[in-house]
Every structure is written in C-alpha cells, then in structure tokens.
Amino acid sequence: MEDLKKIPAAKEDLDSYETENIFHSWSFQPAQSPMRAVSAKGVRFTTEDGRERLDFSSCFVSHNIGHGDQRVVEAICEQAKTLCSFAPSLSNKPRALLGKLLEEVTPGDLSRAFISLGGTEANEAAVKICHQYTGRRKILTRYRAYHGGTTAPMTLSVGDSRNWAQVPGGTEWVPVPLPYCYRCMLGQTYPDCGLQCAEYINQAIELEGGGDKVAGIIFEPVTGANGIVVPPPEYFPRLKEICDKWGVLMIADEVMTGFGRTGKWFAMDHWGIVPDIMTMAKGLTSGYLPLGATVVRKPIGDYFKDHFFSHGATYAGHALCCAAALRTVRIYQEDNLVENSEKMGKYLLEKAMELKEKHRSIGDVRGLGLFVGLELVKSRKTKEPMVPVGGKVQPGTNPKLEVAKKLGQLGMMAMAANPGNVIAMAPPLIVTRDEIDEGIAIMDQALEVADGFADAE
Ligand SMILES: Cc1ncc(COP(=O)(O)O)c(C=O)c1O
C-alpha cells in the first residue's frame, strides 16, 4: 500500500481516479472525467476551470435554499463541536426537534417520523410501514415513477432476525396509469375522460383483492425525473375517495416536490389532501448533508406503540444531519422561499411557454412552482418522442444528452440527463426574475440542438 498521504492529487490524477475508481450513477462509465465542481453560491456554481455556471437543476432538485448558505454551514459546525452522531437508541436534541418541526410543516396529523439518510431509504421505510400496519402485501405504483435506487435490501438479509417482518418474496407491485394527459395511456382526452386513470385504480384495487390484499399506493404528487407530470385538479380528491373506500394507504413521495418546490410547502397541499405516509429528502437539508424522512399520520404512528416497529438504521436521526435540516427548514419560513417559488414559478412557466412558440422540438410545457418541464418530441403532429422511452439504455447519440452537453458549454446545468424526454428546470427557490431570464436565454440557444433532431413542421 502507498503512503496514503502521498497519493498524487493533481488535475490529471483526479481525472483518472474518476474514470477508473468511481462508479457514475445511471450511465455508461465515462471515458473522460466529468467537469469538477469546486464551489457554489446562491444559484451558481464554479467549476475547476474557474468558470461560473448557472444551476437550474438545484443538483437533482435538492439545493432548494441555494448553495453556500452560511447559516446552515454554521449550524452544522456548531452541532459538530458537541455531537456528530450517537446510537439511535438514545435521544439527541436535533432529532427530537426535527420530529416536532416536521409535524408543524406537514399537513394534517402527519406527526411521527422515521429519519433516514435519503429518498430511497425514506421510501423503503414507507413500504415496510405500509406492510406492517395493514398486514397486506400489494402496493400499487404508477408507470413512469422513480422512488429510489435499491432493491429491497432486507429481502437479502436472510437469517438475520430483523428479516422476520419482511414480506415473503418482497413487495408485490401492481402498476397503474399515471394522469399524464399529454400522452394518456387510456387514449382519453382531459376533461372529457371522466378521470379514467383514477377509475382504473379503483378497478385495479378491486381485482387485486381489495382491502384484503392491497396495502397502499405510492406516487409522486408531481412526477419528477420522468417528466414533470402535473395531475388534473380533480385527480387527487378522487384518488383519496378510492383509497378511503378500500382502506388503501396513500404514500406521497415528496422527495422532489417537498419543501416549497411546487409553490406550497408540500405538493399535496395544492389539493388539500393529507396522505397517510409522506416521504421526503433532498430539500429537507437542501443537500448540505444527506437526510430523508418518512412521516406518518397519527393513527399509524400510534399503532407502533404496542406493535413492534421492524425497521431501523445506525444513522436513524443522525444528529449532525438533523441539525442541518433544522436550520434549513427554518430558512424556508424566514426567507419566504415557498412564496418566492410560487411567484417565480409562474414567471418561469410563462417564459417556458414562450420557448415552445419558438422551438419545434418542444411538444409540451408543464409545471407547478419552480418545477417546469419541456417535453421534447420528434414531431409535434404525431407526438413521437424524441428519445425512445423504456427498455435498456443504448449507447450512441441521444438528442436530449446533446442538449445537456450544449447547456454545459453555455454555462448552465438543468435536469436534462434524466430518463425520458423532458428537460426540467428547477432552480433554487431563491431565484430572481433576472436569473430566470438568464437561464431561459441559455435554454433558448441550447434548444436549437433539439430542433435539429425534430421534423420540420
Ligand atoms: C421522487 C423521488 N423519490 C425518491 C428518490 C430517491 O432519492 P435518493 O436519491 O435521495 O435516494 C428520488 C431521487 O431523485 C426521487 O426523485
């Protein structure tokens, strides 16, 4: 083994470690190192070449309060001086306080939180709670969803006594349609459709064994990575009626949509509906440290007073991460960031609509708050997707990644490398009108690349 202090760290060395020693998520492993971020402030970040760039992705929709906020940095340092983390079986002040704060900011009687380290873990916990509380096995999920990257790891923990509550064979998933009106899977047109995507769910629950077998339905209130899909206003009220009728739990995955992203504290607030379980991460700490939470309604939380809660983690309620969350959550309120998201979101959507007028590659524009998507099509007339959807990702030219590359050259990062055909713009919630204008001007230029792949009108 080399003397670890002497491992070279020049630019070329770091580049080679990136290509040889690191796994890069959801991609072919790159032959060249991606550019290196070295610092970030507000809505901008600086790369190693010294260039300042605009962050219109909030780093996969996490840095909601903006980069480099010293109030959070100080809160982390302050906590680190006394206690970074301790056994989760003991209490720590930041965790206890965060539990109370989450009760305050979430709707209705959502009141007990399992605090983990990210969105995937938050959803794992949600599914297990759903199974344990209902005693049922099936979970409905909607097509074009992303709820996290792990296979249920507990299934693999064979012989470990904590495995006893694991559903045999893992969770049974039942896919149902998404209320994706631009491409309705049921061939309908809103508003004449009678909300058949919701009625489908009613029938699916019935045919899957109703309240005896179906435990819950998990959904992103506004679909994120797979297309910024905003449901029609009547959708969630109807879904709630259906779930109540069967006693099926609603699991709202607010990992992307939570903490002001859509112009309300949580996206479900747009419809005044309290889900049974809400998951969150990203904006919870604005990415300053990793953290996730699974918050349940009071009857579910109380159930576990005399029923064993079969889930846990070493870092459940990590003190340092909870301290970061406490400061972050208070900043949303102090700086009126939720209100700014609503106001600036309307402006961003308006500007995105103008882009549609200019670019034949844009088939649809959708959004809520500072969460706006441009759907790329090969042809507006046929709605043929610009990039084929589903199946194994093939190497080769991908028009959307070409747009992402162009954005990078022009000095901006948007969410353009995610699956599907939607380029999402989700700047930090502190964004101003001028910064939106700047971002839209860059997007305008980059979309010329997409137009090159679209049919003439
Ligand atoms: C809606 C949603 N749920 C869950 C996750 C997983 O979160 P994490 O990457 O923190 O594990 C993501 C990540 O992008 C997400 O968008």
Tab-separated table of C-alpha atoms and ligand atoms in Angstrom:
chain	number	residue	atom	x	y	z
A	1	MET	CA	0.000	0.000	0.000
A	2	GLU	CA	1.193	3.505	-0.859
A	3	ASP	CA	1.684	6.048	1.871
A	4	LEU	CA	-1.842	7.443	1.710
A	5	LYS	CA	-0.622	10.985	2.287
A	6	LYS	CA	1.453	10.778	-0.863
A	7	ILE	CA	-1.256	9.743	-3.326
A	8	PRO	CA	-0.991	12.361	-6.091
A	9	ALA	CA	-3.896	14.775	-6.432
A	10	ALA	CA	-3.095	16.892	-9.490
A	11	LYS	CA	-5.899	17.525	-12.001
A	12	GLU	CA	-4.878	14.629	-14.273
A	13	ASP	CA	-4.683	12.275	-11.289
A	14	LEU	CA	-8.164	13.172	-10.108
A	15	ASP	CA	-9.465	12.760	-13.660
A	16	SER	CA	-8.048	9.277	-13.850
A	17	TYR	CA	-9.466	8.312	-10.418
A	18	GLU	CA	-12.888	9.428	-11.669
A	19	THR	CA	-12.722	7.203	-14.729
A	20	GLU	CA	-11.038	4.211	-13.032
A	21	ASN	CA	-12.072	4.220	-9.377
A	22	ILE	CA	-15.566	5.671	-9.180
A	23	PHE	CA	-18.950	4.325	-10.301
A	24	HIS	CA	-21.012	7.022	-12.003
A	25	SER	CA	-24.764	6.697	-11.437
A	26	TRP	CA	-27.153	5.538	-14.126
A	27	SER	CA	-24.718	5.787	-17.006
A	28	PHE	CA	-22.105	4.017	-19.090
A	29	GLN	CA	-18.880	4.581	-17.182
A	30	PRO	CA	-17.314	7.625	-18.833
A	31	ALA	CA	-14.032	7.575	-20.719
A	32	GLN	CA	-13.385	11.142	-19.578
A	33	SER	CA	-13.909	12.620	-16.147
A	34	PRO	CA	-16.921	14.928	-15.875
A	35	MET	CA	-16.082	18.552	-15.054
A	36	ARG	CA	-15.325	19.096	-11.395
A	37	ALA	CA	-17.384	21.433	-9.226
A	38	VAL	CA	-15.233	23.313	-6.728
A	39	SER	CA	-17.568	25.814	-5.093
A	40	ALA	CA	-21.139	27.062	-5.206
A	41	LYS	CA	-23.005	30.143	-4.033
A	42	GLY	CA	-26.660	31.090	-4.448
A	43	VAL	CA	-27.894	29.830	-7.849
A	44	ARG	CA	-24.392	29.451	-9.264
A	45	PHE	CA	-21.502	27.023	-9.063
A	46	THR	CA	-17.897	27.236	-10.168
A	47	THR	CA	-16.005	24.503	-11.965
A	48	GLU	CA	-12.299	23.729	-11.791
A	49	ASP	CA	-11.610	25.777	-14.935
A	50	GLY	CA	-12.716	28.835	-12.924
A	51	ARG	CA	-15.934	29.283	-14.872
A	52	GLU	CA	-19.109	30.294	-13.044
A	53	ARG	CA	-22.257	28.481	-14.161
A	54	LEU	CA	-25.973	28.703	-13.504
A	55	ASP	CA	-27.600	25.836	-11.592
A	56	PHE	CA	-31.119	25.336	-12.965
A	57	SER	CA	-31.386	21.843	-11.522
A	58	SER	CA	-30.688	22.575	-7.843
A	59	CYS	CA	-28.484	19.459	-8.084
A	60	PHE	CA	-31.294	16.994	-8.846
A	61	VAL	CA	-33.798	19.191	-7.047
A	62	SER	CA	-32.124	19.193	-3.682
A	63	HIS	CA	-30.452	22.563	-3.100
A	64	ASN	CA	-33.726	24.425	-2.635
A	65	ILE	CA	-32.371	27.192	-0.389
A	66	GLY	CA	-29.440	27.799	-2.751
A	67	HIS	CA	-25.782	26.976	-2.410
A	68	GLY	CA	-23.314	28.048	0.252
A	69	ASP	CA	-25.793	29.387	2.805
A	70	GLN	CA	-23.554	30.072	5.786
A	71	ARG	CA	-26.423	29.820	8.252
A	72	VAL	CA	-26.623	26.078	7.564
A	73	VAL	CA	-22.857	25.693	7.495
A	74	GLU	CA	-22.646	27.354	10.912
A	75	ALA	CA	-25.433	25.186	12.330
A	76	ILE	CA	-23.566	22.092	11.159
A	77	CYS	CA	-20.262	23.316	12.658
A	78	GLU	CA	-21.940	24.227	15.919
A	79	GLN	CA	-23.503	20.774	16.246
A	80	ALA	CA	-20.282	19.040	15.174
A	81	LYS	CA	-18.454	20.618	18.111
A	82	THR	CA	-20.570	18.675	20.621
A	83	LEU	CA	-22.117	15.591	19.000
A	84	CYS	CA	-21.918	14.387	15.399
A	85	SER	CA	-23.936	11.248	15.893
A	86	PHE	CA	-24.757	8.758	18.576
A	87	ALA	CA	-26.570	5.434	18.873
A	88	PRO	CA	-30.101	5.893	17.538
A	89	SER	CA	-31.499	4.162	20.629
A	90	LEU	CA	-30.637	7.330	22.592
A	91	SER	CA	-32.294	10.684	22.005
A	92	ASN	CA	-30.449	13.655	20.573
A	93	LYS	CA	-31.718	17.231	20.583
A	94	PRO	CA	-31.679	17.934	16.825
A	95	ARG	CA	-33.589	14.715	16.090
A	96	ALA	CA	-36.263	15.409	18.708
A	97	LEU	CA	-36.686	18.982	17.489
A	98	LEU	CA	-36.801	17.934	13.857
A	99	GLY	CA	-39.607	15.484	14.658
A	100	LYS	CA	-41.633	18.401	16.055
A	101	LEU	CA	-40.765	20.730	13.175
A	102	LEU	CA	-41.884	18.146	10.639
A	103	GLU	CA	-45.194	17.819	12.449
A	104	GLU	CA	-45.563	21.622	12.128
A	105	VAL	CA	-44.784	21.931	8.432
A	106	THR	CA	-46.511	18.811	7.098
A	107	PRO	CA	-50.289	18.842	6.607
A	108	GLY	CA	-52.963	17.374	8.894
A	109	ASP	CA	-51.958	14.872	11.540
A	110	LEU	CA	-48.730	13.691	9.923
A	111	SER	CA	-46.726	13.552	13.113
A	112	ARG	CA	-44.248	10.723	13.601
A	113	ALA	CA	-41.095	10.484	11.506
A	114	PHE	CA	-38.582	7.791	10.787
A	115	ILE	CA	-35.467	9.746	9.896
A	116	SER	CA	-33.069	8.126	7.463
A	117	LEU	CA	-30.369	9.267	5.052
A	118	GLY	CA	-32.089	9.859	1.724
A	119	GLY	CA	-35.121	9.441	-0.505
A	120	THR	CA	-34.616	5.785	-1.338
A	121	GLU	CA	-34.392	4.863	2.319
A	122	ALA	CA	-37.408	7.006	3.118
A	123	ASN	CA	-39.453	5.056	0.581
A	124	GLU	CA	-38.131	1.706	1.797
A	125	ALA	CA	-39.336	2.621	5.270
A	126	ALA	CA	-42.688	3.792	3.881
A	127	VAL	CA	-43.307	0.493	2.148
A	128	LYS	CA	-42.356	-1.515	5.231
A	129	ILE	CA	-44.573	0.610	7.457
A	130	CYS	CA	-47.404	0.162	4.993
A	131	HIS	CA	-46.969	-3.623	5.058
A	132	GLN	CA	-46.631	-3.797	8.839
A	133	TYR	CA	-49.584	-1.505	9.560
A	134	THR	CA	-52.037	-3.060	7.104
A	135	GLY	CA	-50.758	-6.642	7.194
A	136	ARG	CA	-51.227	-6.636	3.427
A	137	ARG	CA	-48.755	-7.189	0.667
A	138	LYS	CA	-49.623	-5.436	-2.589
A	139	ILE	CA	-48.522	-1.903	-3.364
A	140	LEU	CA	-49.841	-0.027	-6.379
A	141	THR	CA	-47.365	2.144	-8.211
A	142	ARG	CA	-47.799	4.314	-11.244
A	143	TYR	CA	-45.946	3.922	-14.518
A	144	ARG	CA	-43.120	6.413	-15.105
A	145	ALA	CA	-42.278	6.610	-11.429
A	146	TYR	CA	-38.932	6.861	-9.688
A	147	HIS	CA	-38.861	6.066	-5.999
A	148	GLY	CA	-35.217	5.148	-5.452
A	149	GLY	CA	-32.276	3.000	-6.440
A	150	THR	CA	-32.100	-0.053	-4.153
A	151	THR	CA	-33.618	-3.492	-4.430
A	152	ALA	CA	-35.353	-4.176	-1.158
A	153	PRO	CA	-32.145	-4.894	0.737
A	154	MET	CA	-33.863	-6.573	3.622
A	155	THR	CA	-35.005	-9.447	1.417
A	156	LEU	CA	-31.342	-10.292	1.046
A	157	SER	CA	-30.714	-10.272	4.797
A	158	VAL	CA	-31.614	-13.966	5.101
A	159	GLY	CA	-31.029	-15.437	8.556
A	160	ASP	CA	-30.943	-12.016	10.207
A	161	SER	CA	-33.633	-11.841	12.872
A	162	ARG	CA	-34.654	-8.399	11.652
A	163	ASN	CA	-35.875	-10.071	8.479
A	164	TRP	CA	-38.947	-11.591	10.170
A	165	ALA	CA	-41.345	-8.840	9.121
A	166	GLN	CA	-40.143	-8.842	5.557
A	167	VAL	CA	-42.928	-9.801	3.181
A	168	PRO	CA	-42.063	-13.207	1.668
A	169	GLY	CA	-40.776	-12.691	-1.835
A	170	GLY	CA	-40.607	-8.963	-1.320
A	171	THR	CA	-43.253	-6.445	-2.193
A	172	GLU	CA	-45.773	-7.269	-4.883
A	173	TRP	CA	-46.093	-4.293	-7.191
A	174	VAL	CA	-49.139	-3.544	-9.291
A	175	PRO	CA	-48.540	-0.863	-11.918
A	176	VAL	CA	-51.337	1.563	-12.769
A	177	PRO	CA	-51.518	4.509	-15.196
A	178	LEU	CA	-50.232	7.989	-14.495
A	179	PRO	CA	-52.506	11.001	-15.045
A	180	TYR	CA	-50.311	12.055	-17.949
A	181	CYS	CA	-52.756	13.955	-20.103
A	182	TYR	CA	-50.309	14.751	-22.911
A	183	ARG	CA	-49.904	11.016	-23.509
A	184	CYS	CA	-52.903	9.353	-21.888
A	185	MET	CA	-52.252	5.597	-21.675
A	186	LEU	CA	-56.007	5.055	-21.871
A	187	GLY	CA	-56.411	7.043	-25.073
A	188	GLN	CA	-58.570	9.674	-23.397
A	189	THR	CA	-58.648	13.448	-23.566
A	190	TYR	CA	-58.998	15.595	-20.454
A	191	PRO	CA	-61.529	16.891	-19.330
A	192	ASP	CA	-63.921	14.589	-21.209
A	193	CYS	CA	-62.171	11.491	-19.879
A	194	GLY	CA	-64.126	11.160	-16.631
A	195	LEU	CA	-60.719	10.702	-14.996
A	196	GLN	CA	-60.396	7.138	-16.201
A	197	CYS	CA	-56.836	6.910	-14.872
A	198	ALA	CA	-58.279	7.180	-11.350
A	199	GLU	CA	-61.200	4.853	-12.115
A	200	TYR	CA	-58.663	2.322	-13.409
A	201	ILE	CA	-57.073	2.355	-9.944
A	202	ASN	CA	-60.448	1.689	-8.337
A	203	GLN	CA	-60.875	-1.393	-10.531
A	204	ALA	CA	-57.275	-2.478	-10.086
A	205	ILE	CA	-57.705	-2.463	-6.298
A	206	GLU	CA	-60.925	-4.449	-6.600
A	207	LEU	CA	-59.415	-7.046	-8.929
A	208	GLU	CA	-56.224	-7.334	-6.880
A	209	GLY	CA	-58.177	-8.369	-3.799
A	210	GLY	CA	-59.459	-5.045	-2.480
A	211	GLY	CA	-58.860	-4.107	1.126
A	212	ASP	CA	-57.805	-7.667	1.978
A	213	LYS	CA	-54.744	-7.631	-0.232
A	214	VAL	CA	-53.843	-4.119	-1.308
A	215	ALA	CA	-51.813	-2.215	1.263
A	216	GLY	CA	-51.107	1.106	-0.390
A	217	ILE	CA	-50.396	3.180	-3.434
A	218	ILE	CA	-47.150	5.119	-3.816
A	219	PHE	CA	-46.972	8.164	-6.070
A	220	GLU	CA	-45.038	11.330	-6.789
A	221	PRO	CA	-47.646	14.119	-6.454
A	222	VAL	CA	-45.962	15.810	-9.413
A	223	THR	CA	-43.862	13.272	-11.272
A	224	GLY	CA	-40.253	14.444	-11.243
A	225	ALA	CA	-37.460	12.685	-13.118
A	226	ASN	CA	-39.889	11.040	-15.523
A	227	GLY	CA	-41.451	14.169	-16.843
A	228	ILE	CA	-42.841	16.873	-14.511
A	229	VAL	CA	-46.328	15.459	-14.860
A	230	VAL	CA	-48.893	17.624	-13.070
A	231	PRO	CA	-52.228	15.851	-12.436
A	232	PRO	CA	-55.573	17.476	-13.271
A	233	PRO	CA	-57.147	19.217	-10.243
A	234	GLU	CA	-59.784	16.524	-9.645
A	235	TYR	CA	-57.303	13.632	-9.656
A	236	PHE	CA	-56.102	13.519	-6.052
A	237	PRO	CA	-59.510	14.217	-4.488
A	238	ARG	CA	-60.882	11.246	-6.457
A	239	LEU	CA	-57.896	9.060	-5.623
A	240	LYS	CA	-58.411	9.843	-1.945
A	241	GLU	CA	-62.071	8.743	-2.165
A	242	ILE	CA	-60.992	5.495	-3.792
A	243	CYS	CA	-58.251	4.803	-1.247
A	244	ASP	CA	-60.578	5.593	1.662
A	245	LYS	CA	-63.217	3.267	0.256
A	246	TRP	CA	-60.803	0.320	0.237
A	247	GLY	CA	-58.678	1.301	3.241
A	248	VAL	CA	-55.634	1.552	0.986
A	249	LEU	CA	-52.879	3.836	2.311
A	250	MET	CA	-51.722	6.804	0.242
A	251	ILE	CA	-47.930	7.148	0.207
A	252	ALA	CA	-46.925	10.531	-1.199
A	253	ASP	CA	-43.302	10.552	-2.298
A	254	GLU	CA	-42.431	14.229	-1.842
A	255	VAL	CA	-38.700	13.631	-2.174
A	256	MET	CA	-38.530	16.083	-5.078
A	257	THR	CA	-41.725	18.046	-4.600
A	258	GLY	CA	-41.381	18.763	-0.885
A	259	PHE	CA	-40.131	21.923	0.786
A	260	GLY	CA	-41.521	24.590	-1.485
A	261	ARG	CA	-40.520	23.168	-4.832
A	262	THR	CA	-44.041	23.395	-6.284
A	263	GLY	CA	-45.008	26.678	-4.596
A	264	LYS	CA	-46.503	25.112	-1.455
A	265	TRP	CA	-44.670	23.512	1.439
A	266	PHE	CA	-45.644	20.127	0.020
A	267	ALA	CA	-47.252	19.394	-3.325
A	268	MET	CA	-50.189	17.603	-1.668
A	269	ASP	CA	-51.111	20.974	-0.126
A	270	HIS	CA	-52.294	22.062	-3.597
A	271	TRP	CA	-55.172	19.624	-3.270
A	272	GLY	CA	-55.672	19.880	0.489
A	273	ILE	CA	-55.101	16.153	0.887
A	274	VAL	CA	-53.256	14.544	3.760
A	275	PRO	CA	-51.550	11.340	2.645
A	276	ASP	CA	-51.219	8.512	5.164
A	277	ILE	CA	-47.466	8.426	4.713
A	278	MET	CA	-45.267	11.166	3.279
A	279	THR	CA	-41.637	10.693	2.307
A	280	MET	CA	-39.098	13.470	1.884
A	281	ALA	CA	-35.350	14.028	1.464
A	282	LYS	CA	-33.432	16.456	-0.802
A	283	GLY	CA	-34.951	19.823	0.264
A	284	LEU	CA	-35.105	18.619	3.881
A	285	THR	CA	-31.457	19.641	4.267
A	286	SER	CA	-31.136	21.287	0.850
A	287	GLY	CA	-28.370	18.815	0.184
A	288	TYR	CA	-25.995	20.274	2.795
A	289	LEU	CA	-25.921	16.832	4.399
A	290	PRO	CA	-27.816	13.670	3.445
A	291	LEU	CA	-31.163	13.092	5.153
A	292	GLY	CA	-34.548	11.536	4.453
A	293	ALA	CA	-37.749	11.167	6.455
A	294	THR	CA	-40.861	9.025	6.386
A	295	VAL	CA	-43.672	10.813	8.194
A	296	VAL	CA	-46.881	9.007	9.102
A	297	ARG	CA	-50.324	10.080	10.296
A	298	LYS	CA	-51.073	9.826	13.985
A	299	PRO	CA	-53.090	6.572	13.968
A	300	ILE	CA	-50.258	4.850	12.117
A	301	GLY	CA	-47.651	6.301	14.466
A	302	ASP	CA	-49.721	5.282	17.494
A	303	TYR	CA	-50.184	1.747	16.150
A	304	PHE	CA	-46.492	1.154	16.733
A	305	LYS	CA	-46.801	1.971	20.438
A	306	ASP	CA	-47.873	-1.601	21.017
A	307	HIS	CA	-46.718	-3.194	17.770
A	308	PHE	CA	-43.019	-3.761	17.178
A	309	PHE	CA	-41.600	-1.338	14.599
A	310	SER	CA	-39.471	-3.628	12.490
A	311	HIS	CA	-37.152	-1.188	10.801
A	312	GLY	CA	-34.071	0.765	11.731
A	313	ALA	CA	-30.627	2.033	10.817
A	314	THR	CA	-27.412	3.031	12.577
A	315	TYR	CA	-27.868	6.614	11.398
A	316	ALA	CA	-31.604	6.900	12.069
A	317	GLY	CA	-31.764	10.532	13.157
A	318	HIS	CA	-28.068	11.388	12.676
A	319	ALA	CA	-27.557	14.434	14.913
A	320	LEU	CA	-25.384	16.429	12.512
A	321	CYS	CA	-27.716	15.867	9.555
A	322	CYS	CA	-30.754	16.691	11.700
A	323	ALA	CA	-29.074	19.963	12.755
A	324	ALA	CA	-28.648	20.822	9.070
A	325	ALA	CA	-32.312	20.027	8.471
A	326	LEU	CA	-33.493	22.133	11.407
A	327	ARG	CA	-31.694	25.204	10.108
A	328	THR	CA	-32.765	24.591	6.518
A	329	VAL	CA	-36.444	24.135	7.330
A	330	ARG	CA	-36.473	27.375	9.338
A	331	ILE	CA	-34.856	29.220	6.421
A	332	TYR	CA	-37.795	28.338	4.140
A	333	GLN	CA	-40.012	30.239	6.554
A	334	GLU	CA	-37.598	33.072	7.434
A	335	ASP	CA	-36.836	33.909	3.803
A	336	ASN	CA	-40.364	33.303	2.422
A	337	LEU	CA	-38.957	30.820	-0.039
A	338	VAL	CA	-42.204	28.925	-0.562
A	339	GLU	CA	-43.891	32.170	-1.608
A	340	ASN	CA	-40.976	33.016	-3.899
A	341	SER	CA	-41.260	29.596	-5.502
A	342	GLU	CA	-44.936	30.195	-6.265
A	343	LYS	CA	-44.286	33.672	-7.696
A	344	MET	CA	-41.131	32.891	-9.655
A	345	GLY	CA	-42.591	29.556	-10.746
A	346	LYS	CA	-45.412	31.361	-12.569
A	347	TYR	CA	-42.849	33.543	-14.308
A	348	LEU	CA	-40.656	30.557	-15.249
A	349	LEU	CA	-43.662	28.713	-16.693
A	350	GLU	CA	-44.668	31.782	-18.705
A	351	LYS	CA	-41.148	32.066	-20.157
A	352	ALA	CA	-41.043	28.325	-20.875
A	353	MET	CA	-44.319	28.655	-22.814
A	354	GLU	CA	-42.650	31.326	-24.936
A	355	LEU	CA	-39.861	28.853	-25.734
A	356	LYS	CA	-42.497	26.467	-27.057
A	357	GLU	CA	-43.567	29.080	-29.587
A	358	LYS	CA	-40.006	29.269	-30.897
A	359	HIS	CA	-38.855	25.647	-30.871
A	360	ARG	CA	-40.482	22.909	-32.908
A	361	SER	CA	-38.793	20.272	-30.739
A	362	ILE	CA	-40.996	21.170	-27.750
A	363	GLY	CA	-44.218	19.173	-27.689
A	364	ASP	CA	-45.471	20.201	-24.282
A	365	VAL	CA	-44.626	22.521	-21.393
A	366	ARG	CA	-45.792	21.720	-17.864
A	367	GLY	CA	-45.014	22.835	-14.376
A	368	LEU	CA	-46.005	23.807	-10.869
A	369	GLY	CA	-43.902	26.249	-8.871
A	370	LEU	CA	-40.215	26.194	-9.717
A	371	PHE	CA	-40.583	22.765	-11.282
A	372	VAL	CA	-41.052	23.227	-15.017
A	373	GLY	CA	-40.545	20.696	-17.799
A	374	LEU	CA	-40.123	20.910	-21.554
A	375	GLU	CA	-41.091	17.683	-23.333
A	376	LEU	CA	-39.071	17.060	-26.490
A	377	VAL	CA	-40.726	15.425	-29.485
A	378	LYS	CA	-39.526	14.420	-32.904
A	379	SER	CA	-42.791	15.621	-34.332
A	380	ARG	CA	-45.391	17.832	-32.722
A	381	LYS	CA	-48.043	16.417	-35.002
A	382	THR	CA	-47.527	12.737	-34.127
A	383	LYS	CA	-46.030	13.401	-30.656
A	384	GLU	CA	-43.345	10.852	-31.494
A	385	PRO	CA	-40.930	11.020	-28.534
A	386	MET	CA	-37.515	12.413	-29.389
A	387	VAL	CA	-35.788	9.640	-27.427
A	388	PRO	CA	-37.370	6.159	-27.243
A	389	VAL	CA	-38.721	5.523	-23.747
A	390	GLY	CA	-38.353	2.353	-21.666
A	391	GLY	CA	-36.063	-0.630	-22.115
A	392	LYS	CA	-32.320	-0.776	-21.851
A	393	VAL	CA	-30.418	2.449	-22.445
A	394	GLN	CA	-28.434	2.103	-25.664
A	395	PRO	CA	-25.069	3.721	-26.291
A	396	GLY	CA	-24.936	6.288	-29.077
A	397	THR	CA	-26.285	9.714	-29.828
A	398	ASN	CA	-29.122	10.782	-27.591
A	399	PRO	CA	-30.620	14.139	-28.632
A	400	LYS	CA	-31.503	15.057	-25.070
A	401	LEU	CA	-27.968	14.420	-23.858
A	402	GLU	CA	-26.759	16.571	-26.744
A	403	VAL	CA	-28.919	19.390	-25.376
A	404	ALA	CA	-27.451	18.745	-21.916
A	405	LYS	CA	-23.955	18.957	-23.404
A	406	LYS	CA	-24.801	22.224	-25.118
A	407	LEU	CA	-26.212	23.631	-21.891
A	408	GLY	CA	-22.928	22.705	-20.200
A	409	GLN	CA	-20.950	24.512	-22.887
A	410	LEU	CA	-23.149	27.557	-22.484
A	411	GLY	CA	-22.665	27.522	-18.710
A	412	MET	CA	-25.836	26.076	-17.258
A	413	MET	CA	-26.999	22.839	-15.668
A	414	ALA	CA	-30.649	21.760	-15.977
A	415	MET	CA	-32.135	18.326	-15.376
A	416	ALA	CA	-31.515	17.019	-18.851
A	417	ALA	CA	-29.718	13.753	-18.210
A	418	ASN	CA	-32.687	12.041	-16.547
A	419	PRO	CA	-34.704	9.330	-18.340
A	420	GLY	CA	-37.352	10.150	-20.914
A	421	ASN	CA	-37.782	13.263	-22.951
A	422	VAL	CA	-38.319	16.046	-20.502
A	423	ILE	CA	-35.769	18.723	-19.716
A	424	ALA	CA	-36.640	20.048	-16.294
A	425	MET	CA	-35.815	23.465	-14.937
A	426	ALA	CA	-35.774	23.583	-11.154
A	427	PRO	CA	-33.561	26.435	-9.938
A	428	PRO	CA	-33.059	27.075	-6.212
A	429	LEU	CA	-36.096	28.752	-4.644
A	430	ILE	CA	-34.118	31.972	-4.123
A	431	VAL	CA	-34.009	32.588	-7.884
A	432	THR	CA	-34.829	36.094	-9.177
A	433	ARG	CA	-36.546	37.243	-12.389
A	434	ASP	CA	-33.197	38.323	-13.843
A	435	GLU	CA	-31.689	34.922	-13.182
A	436	ILE	CA	-34.694	33.246	-14.784
A	437	ASP	CA	-34.260	35.468	-17.854
A	438	GLU	CA	-30.607	34.477	-17.989
A	439	GLY	CA	-31.427	30.775	-17.749
A	440	ILE	CA	-34.190	30.980	-20.337
A	441	ALA	CA	-31.852	32.741	-22.779
A	442	ILE	CA	-29.338	29.901	-22.413
A	443	MET	CA	-32.062	27.270	-22.774
A	444	ASP	CA	-33.280	29.065	-25.886
A	445	GLN	CA	-29.861	28.622	-27.507
A	446	ALA	CA	-29.449	25.011	-26.379
A	447	LEU	CA	-32.853	24.015	-27.786
A	448	GLU	CA	-31.568	24.748	-31.275
A	449	VAL	CA	-29.721	21.444	-30.885
A	450	ALA	CA	-33.018	19.679	-30.175
A	451	ASP	CA	-34.702	21.404	-33.131
A	452	GLY	CA	-32.030	19.849	-35.347
A	453	PHE	CA	-33.378	16.404	-34.391
A	454	ALA	CA	-37.062	17.339	-34.870
A	455	ASP	CA	-39.053	17.060	-38.103
A	456	ALA	CA	-39.787	20.282	-39.979
A	457	GLU	CA	-43.340	21.446	-39.190
B	1	LIG	C1	-39.396	11.193	-6.306
B	1	LIG	C2	-38.116	10.569	-5.829
B	1	LIG	N1	-38.160	9.628	-4.892
B	1	LIG	C3	-37.047	9.061	-4.400
B	1	LIG	C4	-35.807	9.423	-4.889
B	1	LIG	C5	-34.572	8.780	-4.342
B	1	LIG	O1	-33.908	9.675	-3.518
B	1	LIG	P1	-32.354	9.494	-3.181
B	1	LIG	O2	-31.609	9.683	-4.455
B	1	LIG	O3	-32.085	10.539	-2.139
B	1	LIG	O4	-32.176	8.129	-2.626
B	1	LIG	C6	-35.719	10.408	-5.870
B	1	LIG	C7	-34.401	10.816	-6.390
B	1	LIG	O5	-34.270	11.553	-7.325
B	1	LIG	C8	-36.898	10.994	-6.375
B	1	LIG	O6	-36.887	11.903	-7.320
